[in-house]
Amino acid sequence: MKWEDVCQAFPEQWVLIEAVQAYTNEESERILQDVAPLKKFSNSPDAMKAYQELHRENPNRELYVLHTNRKNPNIIEKKWVGVRR
Amino acid sequence: MGRCEAIVKRLIIEDGLLITDMELTFRGQSLWIKRVLVDTGSGGTIISTDLAESIGIIAEEDDMIYRISGVGGSEFVFSKTVDSIKIGQAEIRDFPLEMGAMNYGFNLDGIIGLDFLQQIKAIINIDKLIIEFN
């Protein structure tokens, strides 16, 4: 699904989505080509809790919590070296 | 004490990580954040969404969203400008703070990244285990 289709299917909602296909362009913007909506929520804290649980179990899945009033996901990619022992 | 005396904040090393604490204020409410990693490898400064929620910092429609990618995989965070972040006596007002799940397998409440360290002009002294701010 495209993001616009998710917005149409779930208007005025918070959604937990998975980026099935995505790339980062030269302006460091993450472009979501194919999105799978996983669950809808009436508020963002509930959506964030669901995200946290899923992210803990599956750290490699690319998940986002977004409101469908966002015309464009407008996600910027940043680098982090990371915490390692 | 002279006027040019540097302000100093103590650091500790725990589980091989450089840890301090900080105070966050958002819309007039303050929160003391106990276990904060000092990390020059992180571009941004972040706290866990659970802690953020306890003083009413929740994701809103038009927040900036970032995808943070690194060695341990990737995660998404949202960002909000908070009233202030204080480390010891050093304070930065109107600072953009990131909120994320912070599932790193470490007991951490937040990360102080390079953006904050740069703004407070931090000098990290590993030998004495202090941050100095000029």
Short mmCIF file of N, CA, C and O in Angstrom, two decimals, chain B:
data_model
loop_
_atom_site.label_atom_id
_atom_site.label_comp_id
_atom_site.label_asym_id
_atom_site.label_seq_id
_atom_site.Cartn_x
_atom_site.Cartn_y
_atom_site.Cartn_z
N MET B 1 35.56 31.69 44.38
CA MET B 1 35.35 31.20 43.01
C MET B 1 35.40 32.35 42.01
O MET B 1 34.69 33.33 42.15
N GLY B 2 36.23 32.17 41.01
CA GLY B 2 36.33 33.19 39.98
C GLY B 2 35.16 33.11 39.02
O GLY B 2 34.48 32.09 38.95
N ARG B 3 34.95 34.16 38.28
CA ARG B 3 33.81 34.20 37.37
C ARG B 3 33.97 33.21 36.21
O ARG B 3 33.00 32.75 35.64
N CYS B 4 35.22 32.94 35.86
CA CYS B 4 35.46 32.07 34.71
C CYS B 4 35.57 30.60 35.10
O CYS B 4 35.87 29.76 34.27
N GLU B 5 35.34 30.30 36.35
CA GLU B 5 35.42 28.92 36.83
C GLU B 5 34.46 28.04 36.01
O GLU B 5 33.29 28.38 35.84
N ALA B 6 34.97 26.92 35.53
CA ALA B 6 34.12 26.03 34.74
C ALA B 6 33.11 25.34 35.65
O ALA B 6 33.39 25.05 36.80
N ILE B 7 31.92 25.09 35.10
CA ILE B 7 30.93 24.31 35.83
C ILE B 7 31.25 22.84 35.57
O ILE B 7 31.59 22.46 34.45
N VAL B 8 31.09 22.03 36.58
CA VAL B 8 31.51 20.64 36.46
C VAL B 8 30.36 19.72 36.83
O VAL B 8 29.58 20.01 37.73
N LYS B 9 30.23 18.64 36.08
CA LYS B 9 29.22 17.63 36.40
C LYS B 9 29.91 16.27 36.48
O LYS B 9 30.67 15.91 35.58
N ARG B 10 29.60 15.52 37.51
CA ARG B 10 30.25 14.23 37.70
C ARG B 10 29.68 13.17 36.76
O ARG B 10 28.49 13.16 36.45
N LEU B 11 30.55 12.26 36.34
CA LEU B 11 30.14 11.13 35.51
C LEU B 11 30.48 9.85 36.27
O LEU B 11 31.33 9.86 37.15
N ILE B 12 29.80 8.77 35.92
CA ILE B 12 30.21 7.47 36.45
C ILE B 12 30.35 6.49 35.29
O ILE B 12 29.73 6.69 34.23
N ILE B 13 31.17 5.48 35.48
CA ILE B 13 31.23 4.40 34.49
C ILE B 13 30.56 3.18 35.09
O ILE B 13 30.93 2.73 36.17
N GLU B 14 29.51 2.72 34.40
CA GLU B 14 28.77 1.56 34.88
C GLU B 14 28.59 0.61 33.71
O GLU B 14 28.15 1.03 32.64
N ASP B 15 28.89 -0.65 33.93
CA ASP B 15 28.83 -1.65 32.84
C ASP B 15 29.59 -1.17 31.62
O ASP B 15 29.16 -1.41 30.48
N GLY B 16 30.67 -0.46 31.84
CA GLY B 16 31.48 0.02 30.72
C GLY B 16 30.87 1.18 29.95
O GLY B 16 31.32 1.52 28.86
N LEU B 17 29.84 1.81 30.51
CA LEU B 17 29.20 2.94 29.83
C LEU B 17 29.34 4.20 30.68
O LEU B 17 29.32 4.15 31.91
N LEU B 18 29.45 5.33 29.98
CA LEU B 18 29.62 6.62 30.64
C LEU B 18 28.23 7.19 30.96
O LEU B 18 27.47 7.51 30.06
N ILE B 19 27.93 7.30 32.25
CA ILE B 19 26.57 7.62 32.67
C ILE B 19 26.54 8.91 33.50
O ILE B 19 27.43 9.16 34.30
N THR B 20 25.49 9.70 33.31
CA THR B 20 25.23 10.84 34.18
C THR B 20 23.71 10.96 34.37
O THR B 20 22.97 10.04 34.04
N ASP B 21 23.27 12.08 34.93
CA ASP B 21 21.83 12.30 35.07
C ASP B 21 21.50 13.70 34.58
O ASP B 21 22.39 14.54 34.45
N MET B 22 20.22 13.94 34.27
CA MET B 22 19.85 15.26 33.78
C MET B 22 18.42 15.60 34.19
O MET B 22 17.65 14.73 34.60
N GLU B 23 18.11 16.88 34.11
CA GLU B 23 16.76 17.33 34.44
C GLU B 23 16.12 17.92 33.20
O GLU B 23 16.72 18.73 32.50
N LEU B 24 14.88 17.47 32.97
CA LEU B 24 14.17 17.88 31.77
C LEU B 24 12.93 18.67 32.18
O LEU B 24 12.25 18.29 33.12
N THR B 25 12.65 19.77 31.50
CA THR B 25 11.42 20.52 31.77
C THR B 25 10.63 20.66 30.48
O THR B 25 11.18 21.02 29.44
N PHE B 26 9.34 20.31 30.56
CA PHE B 26 8.45 20.39 29.40
C PHE B 26 7.12 21.01 29.82
O PHE B 26 6.47 20.50 30.73
N ARG B 27 6.74 22.09 29.18
CA ARG B 27 5.51 22.82 29.51
C ARG B 27 5.37 23.01 31.03
O ARG B 27 4.32 22.72 31.61
N GLY B 28 6.46 23.43 31.66
CA GLY B 28 6.46 23.76 33.08
C GLY B 28 6.66 22.60 34.03
O GLY B 28 6.88 22.80 35.22
N GLN B 29 6.59 21.36 33.53
CA GLN B 29 6.78 20.18 34.40
C GLN B 29 8.20 19.66 34.29
O GLN B 29 8.73 19.52 33.19
N SER B 30 8.79 19.33 35.44
CA SER B 30 10.17 18.85 35.43
C SER B 30 10.25 17.37 35.76
O SER B 30 9.41 16.83 36.48
N LEU B 31 11.29 16.75 35.24
CA LEU B 31 11.51 15.33 35.46
C LEU B 31 13.01 15.10 35.56
O LEU B 31 13.79 15.60 34.75
N TRP B 32 13.38 14.38 36.60
CA TRP B 32 14.80 14.03 36.77
C TRP B 32 15.04 12.69 36.11
O TRP B 32 14.33 11.72 36.39
N ILE B 33 16.01 12.64 35.23
CA ILE B 33 16.28 11.42 34.48
C ILE B 33 17.61 10.85 34.97
O ILE B 33 18.65 11.47 34.84
N LYS B 34 17.52 9.65 35.54
CA LYS B 34 18.63 9.14 36.35
C LYS B 34 19.78 8.52 35.56
O LYS B 34 20.93 8.79 35.84
N ARG B 35 19.46 7.65 34.62
CA ARG B 35 20.55 6.94 33.92
C ARG B 35 20.62 7.39 32.48
O ARG B 35 19.86 6.92 31.62
N VAL B 36 21.54 8.30 32.23
CA VAL B 36 21.66 8.88 30.91
C VAL B 36 23.07 8.60 30.38
O VAL B 36 24.07 8.90 31.04
N LEU B 37 23.12 8.01 29.20
CA LEU B 37 24.40 7.69 28.57
C LEU B 37 24.97 8.94 27.90
O LEU B 37 24.26 9.64 27.17
N VAL B 38 26.24 9.22 28.16
CA VAL B 38 26.92 10.32 27.45
C VAL B 38 27.56 9.69 26.22
O VAL B 38 28.44 8.84 26.34
N ASP B 39 27.07 10.06 25.02
CA ASP B 39 27.44 9.34 23.81
C ASP B 39 27.74 10.28 22.65
O ASP B 39 26.84 10.78 21.99
N THR B 40 29.03 10.48 22.40
CA THR B 40 29.42 11.35 21.28
C THR B 40 29.11 10.69 19.93
O THR B 40 29.15 11.35 18.91
N GLY B 41 28.78 9.38 19.94
CA GLY B 41 28.43 8.68 18.71
C GLY B 41 26.98 8.84 18.32
O GLY B 41 26.55 8.39 17.27
N SER B 42 26.21 9.50 19.20
CA SER B 42 24.80 9.74 18.89
C SER B 42 24.63 11.21 18.49
O SER B 42 25.01 12.10 19.25
N GLY B 43 24.06 11.44 17.33
CA GLY B 43 23.86 12.82 16.87
C GLY B 43 22.84 13.54 17.72
O GLY B 43 22.96 14.73 17.99
N GLY B 44 21.82 12.79 18.17
CA GLY B 44 20.71 13.41 18.89
C GLY B 44 20.69 13.04 20.36
O GLY B 44 21.40 12.14 20.80
N THR B 45 19.85 13.76 21.10
CA THR B 45 19.65 13.51 22.52
C THR B 45 18.25 12.93 22.67
O THR B 45 17.30 13.45 22.11
N ILE B 46 18.16 11.83 23.42
CA ILE B 46 16.92 11.05 23.40
C ILE B 46 16.54 10.58 24.80
O ILE B 46 17.42 10.37 25.64
N ILE B 47 15.24 10.46 25.05
CA ILE B 47 14.78 9.78 26.27
C ILE B 47 13.72 8.77 25.87
O ILE B 47 13.17 8.81 24.76
N SER B 48 13.42 7.85 26.79
CA SER B 48 12.45 6.80 26.45
C SER B 48 11.04 7.38 26.42
O SER B 48 10.70 8.29 27.18
N THR B 49 10.21 6.85 25.55
CA THR B 49 8.84 7.33 25.41
C THR B 49 8.06 7.16 26.72
O THR B 49 7.20 7.98 27.03
N ASP B 50 8.37 6.11 27.48
CA ASP B 50 7.65 5.87 28.74
C ASP B 50 7.89 7.01 29.72
O ASP B 50 6.95 7.53 30.33
N LEU B 51 9.16 7.40 29.89
CA LEU B 51 9.49 8.50 30.79
C LEU B 51 8.88 9.80 30.29
O LEU B 51 8.34 10.59 31.05
N ALA B 52 8.98 10.01 28.97
CA ALA B 52 8.46 11.24 28.38
C ALA B 52 6.97 11.38 28.66
O ALA B 52 6.48 12.45 29.04
N GLU B 53 6.28 10.26 28.53
CA GLU B 53 4.83 10.27 28.73
C GLU B 53 4.47 10.69 30.16
O GLU B 53 3.43 11.32 30.38
N SER B 54 5.34 10.35 31.12
CA SER B 54 5.03 10.66 32.52
C SER B 54 4.96 12.17 32.78
O SER B 54 4.40 12.59 33.79
N ILE B 55 5.54 13.01 31.92
CA ILE B 55 5.33 14.45 32.08
C ILE B 55 4.60 15.03 30.86
O ILE B 55 4.72 16.21 30.53
N GLY B 56 3.84 14.18 30.21
CA GLY B 56 2.94 14.67 29.16
C GLY B 56 3.57 14.90 27.81
O GLY B 56 2.97 15.56 26.95
N ILE B 57 4.75 14.35 27.58
CA ILE B 57 5.34 14.46 26.24
C ILE B 57 4.84 13.27 25.42
O ILE B 57 5.29 12.14 25.63
N ILE B 58 3.89 13.51 24.54
CA ILE B 58 3.39 12.43 23.69
C ILE B 58 3.48 12.86 22.23
O ILE B 58 3.53 14.05 21.92
N ALA B 59 3.50 11.88 21.34
CA ALA B 59 3.61 12.16 19.91
C ALA B 59 2.38 12.92 19.44
O ALA B 59 1.24 12.57 19.79
N GLU B 60 2.59 13.97 18.66
CA GLU B 60 1.49 14.71 18.05
C GLU B 60 1.65 14.66 16.53
O GLU B 60 2.74 14.37 16.03
N GLU B 61 0.53 14.97 15.86
CA GLU B 61 0.47 14.79 14.40
C GLU B 61 1.65 15.35 13.62
O GLU B 61 2.15 14.71 12.71
N ASP B 62 2.06 16.56 13.99
CA ASP B 62 3.04 17.25 13.15
C ASP B 62 4.46 17.23 13.71
O ASP B 62 5.31 18.01 13.30
N ASP B 63 4.75 16.32 14.65
CA ASP B 63 6.11 16.21 15.17
C ASP B 63 7.09 15.77 14.08
O ASP B 63 6.71 15.05 13.16
N MET B 64 8.33 16.18 14.23
CA MET B 64 9.38 15.67 13.34
C MET B 64 9.60 14.18 13.66
O MET B 64 9.60 13.79 14.81
N ILE B 65 9.76 13.39 12.60
CA ILE B 65 10.00 11.95 12.75
C ILE B 65 11.36 11.62 12.16
O ILE B 65 11.68 12.08 11.06
N TYR B 66 12.14 10.85 12.90
CA TYR B 66 13.44 10.43 12.39
C TYR B 66 13.54 8.91 12.39
O TYR B 66 12.94 8.24 13.23
N ARG B 67 14.32 8.42 11.46
CA ARG B 67 14.71 7.01 11.50
C ARG B 67 16.18 7.01 11.87
O ARG B 67 17.00 7.60 11.17
N ILE B 68 16.48 6.36 13.00
CA ILE B 68 17.86 6.33 13.47
C ILE B 68 18.42 4.97 13.11
O ILE B 68 17.91 3.95 13.56
N SER B 69 19.45 4.96 12.27
CA SER B 69 20.01 3.67 11.90
C SER B 69 21.45 3.59 12.38
O SER B 69 22.20 4.56 12.33
N GLY B 70 21.79 2.41 12.89
CA GLY B 70 23.14 2.24 13.43
C GLY B 70 23.51 0.78 13.47
O GLY B 70 22.93 -0.04 12.77
N VAL B 71 24.48 0.48 14.32
CA VAL B 71 25.01 -0.88 14.41
C VAL B 71 23.93 -1.87 14.83
O VAL B 71 23.80 -2.95 14.28
N GLY B 72 23.11 -1.47 15.80
CA GLY B 72 22.13 -2.40 16.37
C GLY B 72 20.83 -2.48 15.60
O GLY B 72 19.84 -2.96 16.11
N GLY B 73 20.78 -1.97 14.37
CA GLY B 73 19.54 -1.97 13.61
C GLY B 73 19.00 -0.55 13.47
O GLY B 73 19.78 0.40 13.46
N SER B 74 17.70 -0.43 13.37
CA SER B 74 17.14 0.92 13.23
C SER B 74 15.93 1.06 14.14
O SER B 74 15.34 0.07 14.58
N GLU B 75 15.60 2.30 14.44
CA GLU B 75 14.40 2.56 15.23
C GLU B 75 13.87 3.91 14.79
O GLU B 75 14.56 4.69 14.14
N PHE B 76 12.61 4.18 15.18
CA PHE B 76 12.08 5.48 14.83
C PHE B 76 11.87 6.29 16.11
O PHE B 76 11.64 5.74 17.18
N VAL B 77 12.03 7.58 15.99
CA VAL B 77 11.83 8.48 17.14
C VAL B 77 11.01 9.68 16.67
O VAL B 77 10.99 10.00 15.48
N PHE B 78 10.30 10.32 17.60
CA PHE B 78 9.71 11.61 17.28
C PHE B 78 10.43 12.68 18.08
O PHE B 78 11.11 12.38 19.07
N SER B 79 10.33 13.91 17.63
CA SER B 79 11.12 14.96 18.24
C SER B 79 10.24 16.14 18.64
O SER B 79 9.28 16.48 17.93
N LYS B 80 10.55 16.72 19.79
CA LYS B 80 9.81 17.89 20.28
C LYS B 80 10.78 18.86 20.93
O LYS B 80 11.77 18.44 21.53
N THR B 81 10.47 20.13 20.84
CA THR B 81 11.27 21.12 21.54
C THR B 81 10.79 21.17 22.99
O THR B 81 9.62 21.41 23.25
N VAL B 82 11.72 20.92 23.93
CA VAL B 82 11.37 20.96 25.34
C VAL B 82 11.84 22.31 25.92
O VAL B 82 12.69 22.98 25.34
N ASP B 83 11.25 22.69 27.07
CA ASP B 83 11.59 23.98 27.68
C ASP B 83 13.09 24.07 27.97
O ASP B 83 13.74 25.05 27.65
N SER B 84 13.60 23.02 28.63
CA SER B 84 15.03 23.03 28.95
C SER B 84 15.53 21.64 29.30
O SER B 84 14.76 20.77 29.72
N ILE B 85 16.83 21.48 29.13
CA ILE B 85 17.54 20.29 29.61
C ILE B 85 18.70 20.81 30.44
O ILE B 85 19.41 21.73 30.03
N LYS B 86 18.84 20.23 31.62
CA LYS B 86 19.85 20.70 32.55
C LYS B 86 20.73 19.53 32.99
O LYS B 86 20.23 18.48 33.36
N ILE B 87 22.03 19.74 32.89
CA ILE B 87 22.98 18.75 33.41
C ILE B 87 23.80 19.49 34.45
O ILE B 87 24.55 20.41 34.11
N GLY B 88 23.62 19.12 35.71
CA GLY B 88 24.25 19.90 36.77
C GLY B 88 23.75 21.34 36.68
O GLY B 88 22.55 21.57 36.61
N GLN B 89 24.66 22.28 36.59
CA GLN B 89 24.27 23.69 36.51
C GLN B 89 24.16 24.18 35.07
O GLN B 89 23.78 25.32 34.83
N ALA B 90 24.49 23.34 34.12
CA ALA B 90 24.47 23.76 32.71
C ALA B 90 23.09 23.52 32.12
O ALA B 90 22.57 22.41 32.19
N GLU B 91 22.51 24.55 31.56
CA GLU B 91 21.15 24.46 31.04
C GLU B 91 21.07 24.96 29.61
O GLU B 91 21.65 25.98 29.26
N ILE B 92 20.34 24.22 28.78
CA ILE B 92 20.04 24.68 27.43
C ILE B 92 18.52 24.79 27.32
O ILE B 92 17.79 23.84 27.63
N ARG B 93 18.07 25.95 26.88
CA ARG B 93 16.62 26.17 26.75
C ARG B 93 16.17 25.86 25.32
O ARG B 93 16.94 25.95 24.39
N ASP B 94 14.89 25.53 25.18
CA ASP B 94 14.27 25.27 23.87
C ASP B 94 15.09 24.28 23.05
O ASP B 94 15.55 24.59 21.96
N PHE B 95 15.27 23.11 23.61
CA PHE B 95 16.12 22.12 22.97
C PHE B 95 15.28 21.03 22.29
O PHE B 95 14.32 20.53 22.86
N PRO B 96 15.64 20.63 21.04
CA PRO B 96 14.89 19.55 20.37
C PRO B 96 15.30 18.19 20.92
O PRO B 96 16.45 17.76 20.77
N LEU B 97 14.35 17.53 21.57
CA LEU B 97 14.62 16.24 22.22
C LEU B 97 13.87 15.14 21.47
O LEU B 97 12.74 15.34 21.03
N GLU B 98 14.54 13.99 21.35
CA GLU B 98 13.92 12.86 20.66
C GLU B 98 13.34 11.87 21.68
O GLU B 98 13.88 11.70 22.76
N MET B 99 12.24 11.24 21.31
CA MET B 99 11.62 10.22 22.14
C MET B 99 11.58 8.91 21.35
O MET B 99 11.14 8.90 20.19
N GLY B 100 12.05 7.83 21.99
CA GLY B 100 12.07 6.53 21.30
C GLY B 100 11.91 5.38 22.27
O GLY B 100 11.89 5.57 23.48
N ALA B 101 11.80 4.18 21.71
CA ALA B 101 11.56 2.99 22.53
C ALA B 101 12.77 2.66 23.40
O ALA B 101 12.63 2.17 24.51
N MET B 102 13.95 2.95 22.90
CA MET B 102 15.21 2.66 23.62
C MET B 102 15.31 1.21 24.08
O MET B 102 15.72 0.94 25.21
N ASN B 103 14.98 0.28 23.19
CA ASN B 103 15.16 -1.16 23.50
C ASN B 103 16.57 -1.59 23.15
O ASN B 103 16.78 -2.27 22.16
N TYR B 104 17.54 -1.17 23.93
CA TYR B 104 18.91 -1.51 23.56
C TYR B 104 19.46 -2.68 24.38
O TYR B 104 20.61 -3.04 24.24
N GLY B 105 18.64 -3.20 25.29
CA GLY B 105 19.14 -4.26 26.15
C GLY B 105 20.00 -3.71 27.29
O GLY B 105 20.70 -4.45 27.96
N PHE B 106 19.99 -2.38 27.47
CA PHE B 106 20.68 -1.75 28.59
C PHE B 106 19.66 -1.03 29.42
O PHE B 106 18.65 -0.57 28.90
N ASN B 107 19.96 -0.90 30.69
CA ASN B 107 19.06 -0.15 31.55
C ASN B 107 19.39 1.35 31.44
O ASN B 107 20.16 1.89 32.22
N LEU B 108 18.84 1.99 30.41
CA LEU B 108 19.11 3.41 30.16
C LEU B 108 17.80 4.18 30.07
O LEU B 108 16.83 3.70 29.50
N ASP B 109 17.79 5.40 30.64
CA ASP B 109 16.61 6.26 30.54
C ASP B 109 16.73 7.26 29.40
O ASP B 109 15.74 7.82 28.94
N GLY B 110 17.98 7.52 29.00
CA GLY B 110 18.17 8.51 27.95
C GLY B 110 19.60 8.51 27.45
O GLY B 110 20.46 7.81 27.97
N ILE B 111 19.82 9.31 26.40
CA ILE B 111 21.16 9.46 25.83
C ILE B 111 21.41 10.95 25.60
O ILE B 111 20.56 11.64 25.02
N ILE B 112 22.55 11.43 26.08
CA ILE B 112 22.96 12.80 25.76
C ILE B 112 23.87 12.70 24.54
O ILE B 112 24.92 12.06 24.59
N GLY B 113 23.43 13.27 23.44
CA GLY B 113 24.17 13.16 22.19
C GLY B 113 25.04 14.37 21.92
O GLY B 113 25.11 15.32 22.70
N LEU B 114 25.67 14.32 20.76
CA LEU B 114 26.61 15.36 20.37
C LEU B 114 25.94 16.74 20.26
O LEU B 114 26.57 17.76 20.54
N ASP B 115 24.66 16.76 19.86
CA ASP B 115 23.99 18.06 19.71
C ASP B 115 23.97 18.84 21.03
O ASP B 115 24.29 20.03 21.07
N PHE B 116 23.65 18.15 22.11
CA PHE B 116 23.61 18.82 23.42
C PHE B 116 25.02 19.15 23.91
O PHE B 116 25.29 20.25 24.38
N LEU B 117 25.93 18.17 23.77
CA LEU B 117 27.31 18.36 24.25
C LEU B 117 27.96 19.56 23.56
O LEU B 117 28.69 20.34 24.18
N GLN B 118 27.65 19.71 22.27
CA GLN B 118 28.20 20.81 21.50
C GLN B 118 27.65 22.15 22.00
O GLN B 118 28.38 23.11 22.17
N GLN B 119 26.34 22.18 22.23
CA GLN B 119 25.71 23.44 22.66
C GLN B 119 26.18 23.90 24.03
O GLN B 119 26.28 25.10 24.29
N ILE B 120 26.45 22.94 24.95
CA ILE B 120 26.93 23.38 26.27
C ILE B 120 28.45 23.50 26.29
O ILE B 120 29.03 23.79 27.32
N LYS B 121 29.07 23.30 25.13
CA LYS B 121 30.53 23.39 25.03
C LYS B 121 31.20 22.46 26.04
O LYS B 121 32.03 22.88 26.85
N ALA B 122 30.84 21.20 25.98
CA ALA B 122 31.31 20.24 26.97
C ALA B 122 32.75 19.81 26.72
O ALA B 122 33.16 19.61 25.58
N ILE B 123 33.48 19.67 27.80
CA ILE B 123 34.79 19.02 27.75
C ILE B 123 34.66 17.79 28.63
O ILE B 123 34.43 17.90 29.84
N ILE B 124 34.76 16.61 28.01
CA ILE B 124 34.59 15.37 28.76
C ILE B 124 35.97 14.89 29.23
O ILE B 124 36.84 14.63 28.40
N ASN B 125 36.14 14.82 30.53
CA ASN B 125 37.41 14.39 31.09
C ASN B 125 37.23 12.98 31.67
O ASN B 125 36.67 12.80 32.75
N ILE B 126 37.67 11.99 30.90
CA ILE B 126 37.46 10.60 31.29
C ILE B 126 38.33 10.25 32.50
O ILE B 126 37.96 9.44 33.34
N ASP B 127 39.50 10.86 32.58
CA ASP B 127 40.43 10.57 33.68
C ASP B 127 39.82 11.00 35.02
O ASP B 127 39.79 10.23 35.98
N LYS B 128 39.28 12.21 35.05
CA LYS B 128 38.68 12.72 36.30
C LYS B 128 37.19 12.36 36.40
O LYS B 128 36.55 12.65 37.41
N LEU B 129 36.62 11.78 35.36
CA LEU B 129 35.20 11.47 35.27
C LEU B 129 34.31 12.67 35.59
O LEU B 129 33.47 12.66 36.48
N ILE B 130 34.51 13.71 34.78
CA ILE B 130 33.68 14.91 34.88
C ILE B 130 33.42 15.45 33.47
O ILE B 130 34.18 15.19 32.55
N ILE B 131 32.31 16.18 33.35
CA ILE B 131 32.11 17.03 32.18
C ILE B 131 32.30 18.45 32.66
O ILE B 131 31.72 18.85 33.67
N GLU B 132 33.12 19.20 31.95
CA GLU B 132 33.27 20.63 32.26
C GLU B 132 32.52 21.42 31.20
O GLU B 132 32.50 21.04 30.03
N PHE B 133 31.91 22.51 31.63
CA PHE B 133 31.23 23.40 30.68
C PHE B 133 31.84 24.79 30.84
O PHE B 133 31.91 25.29 31.96
N ASN B 134 32.26 25.36 29.76
CA ASN B 134 32.87 26.69 29.89
C ASN B 134 31.87 27.79 29.65
O ASN B 134 30.99 27.66 28.85
#
